[in-house]
Amino acid sequence: MRRIRALLGAGLPTRVIAEVLDRVCGSEGEIEPCLSPLLVARLDAIDEQLPDLQGTRSSLAALVAAAEGRKLATAD
């Protein structure tokens, strides 16, 4: 259960978690090396989304600030 929570916390979708759990070794932290490309691909996908998410966040923050009539605070 802890392993599943950790994988969910890392942002992995349940379909990827199912693949990971099929390849887990004995102890809590051991995952087969063949999973590295899958995990790296997921990490790369998240990295690619970060600029878009930051832009979306900035736009939303500006809308909130305008709606509340206050000065926009940056998250940088």
Short mmCIF file of C-alpha atoms in Angstrom, two decimals:
data_model
loop_
_atom_site.label_atom_id
_atom_site.label_comp_id
_atom_site.label_asym_id
_atom_site.label_seq_id
_atom_site.Cartn_x
_atom_site.Cartn_y
_atom_site.Cartn_z
CA MET A 1 0.00 0.00 0.00
CA ARG A 2 2.86 2.41 0.82
CA ARG A 3 4.44 1.73 -2.56
CA ILE A 4 1.19 2.55 -4.38
CA ARG A 5 0.80 5.77 -2.39
CA ALA A 6 4.38 6.76 -3.21
CA LEU A 7 3.82 6.09 -6.91
CA LEU A 8 0.56 8.05 -6.88
CA GLY A 9 2.35 10.84 -5.03
CA ALA A 10 4.96 10.87 -7.79
CA GLY A 11 2.18 11.61 -10.25
CA LEU A 12 2.08 8.27 -12.00
CA PRO A 13 -1.26 7.30 -13.52
CA THR A 14 -2.76 4.03 -12.33
CA ARG A 15 -2.06 2.28 -15.64
CA VAL A 16 1.66 3.01 -15.19
CA ILE A 17 1.50 1.97 -11.54
CA ALA A 18 0.08 -1.38 -12.64
CA GLU A 19 3.10 -1.85 -14.94
CA VAL A 20 5.48 -0.83 -12.16
CA LEU A 21 3.93 -3.20 -9.63
CA ASP A 22 4.27 -6.07 -12.10
CA ARG A 23 8.02 -5.47 -12.13
CA VAL A 24 8.76 -4.77 -8.48
CA CYS A 25 11.41 -6.83 -6.76
CA GLY A 26 11.34 -7.99 -3.16
CA SER A 27 11.92 -4.96 -0.97
CA GLU A 28 10.01 -1.69 -0.67
CA GLY A 29 12.27 0.34 -2.95
CA GLU A 30 13.42 -2.18 -5.51
CA ILE A 31 12.11 -1.77 -9.01
CA GLU A 32 13.42 -3.65 -12.01
CA PRO A 33 15.92 -1.66 -14.10
CA CYS A 34 13.81 -2.28 -17.21
CA LEU A 35 11.30 0.22 -15.79
CA SER A 36 13.77 3.08 -15.94
CA PRO A 37 12.79 4.11 -19.50
CA LEU A 38 9.10 4.15 -18.51
CA LEU A 39 9.76 6.30 -15.45
CA VAL A 40 12.14 8.61 -17.32
CA ALA A 41 9.55 9.05 -20.09
CA ARG A 42 6.95 10.04 -17.49
CA LEU A 43 9.41 12.47 -15.91
CA ASP A 44 10.18 13.97 -19.33
CA ALA A 45 6.46 14.37 -20.05
CA ILE A 46 6.00 16.25 -16.78
CA ASP A 47 9.01 18.45 -17.54
CA GLU A 48 7.50 19.29 -20.92
CA GLN A 49 4.22 20.33 -19.27
CA LEU A 50 5.82 22.67 -16.74
CA PRO A 51 6.10 25.76 -18.99
CA ASP A 52 2.48 25.41 -20.11
CA LEU A 53 1.31 24.90 -16.54
CA GLN A 54 3.26 27.96 -15.38
CA GLY A 55 1.67 30.02 -18.15
CA THR A 56 -1.78 28.73 -17.24
CA ARG A 57 -1.12 29.48 -13.58
CA SER A 58 -0.01 33.02 -14.38
CA SER A 59 -3.12 33.64 -16.49
CA LEU A 60 -5.39 32.26 -13.79
CA ALA A 61 -3.64 34.30 -11.10
CA ALA A 62 -4.14 37.44 -13.19
CA LEU A 63 -7.86 36.67 -13.53
CA VAL A 64 -8.18 36.10 -9.79
CA ALA A 65 -6.31 39.32 -9.07
CA ALA A 66 -8.55 41.26 -11.46
CA ALA A 67 -11.67 39.71 -9.98
CA GLU A 68 -10.57 40.60 -6.47
CA GLY A 69 -9.31 44.04 -7.51
CA ARG A 70 -5.86 43.51 -6.10
CA LYS A 71 -2.30 43.67 -7.32
CA LEU A 72 -0.96 40.43 -8.85
CA ALA A 73 1.66 38.61 -6.79
CA THR A 74 4.14 36.48 -8.73
CA ALA A 75 5.00 32.94 -7.72
CA ASP A 76 8.63 33.17 -8.82
#
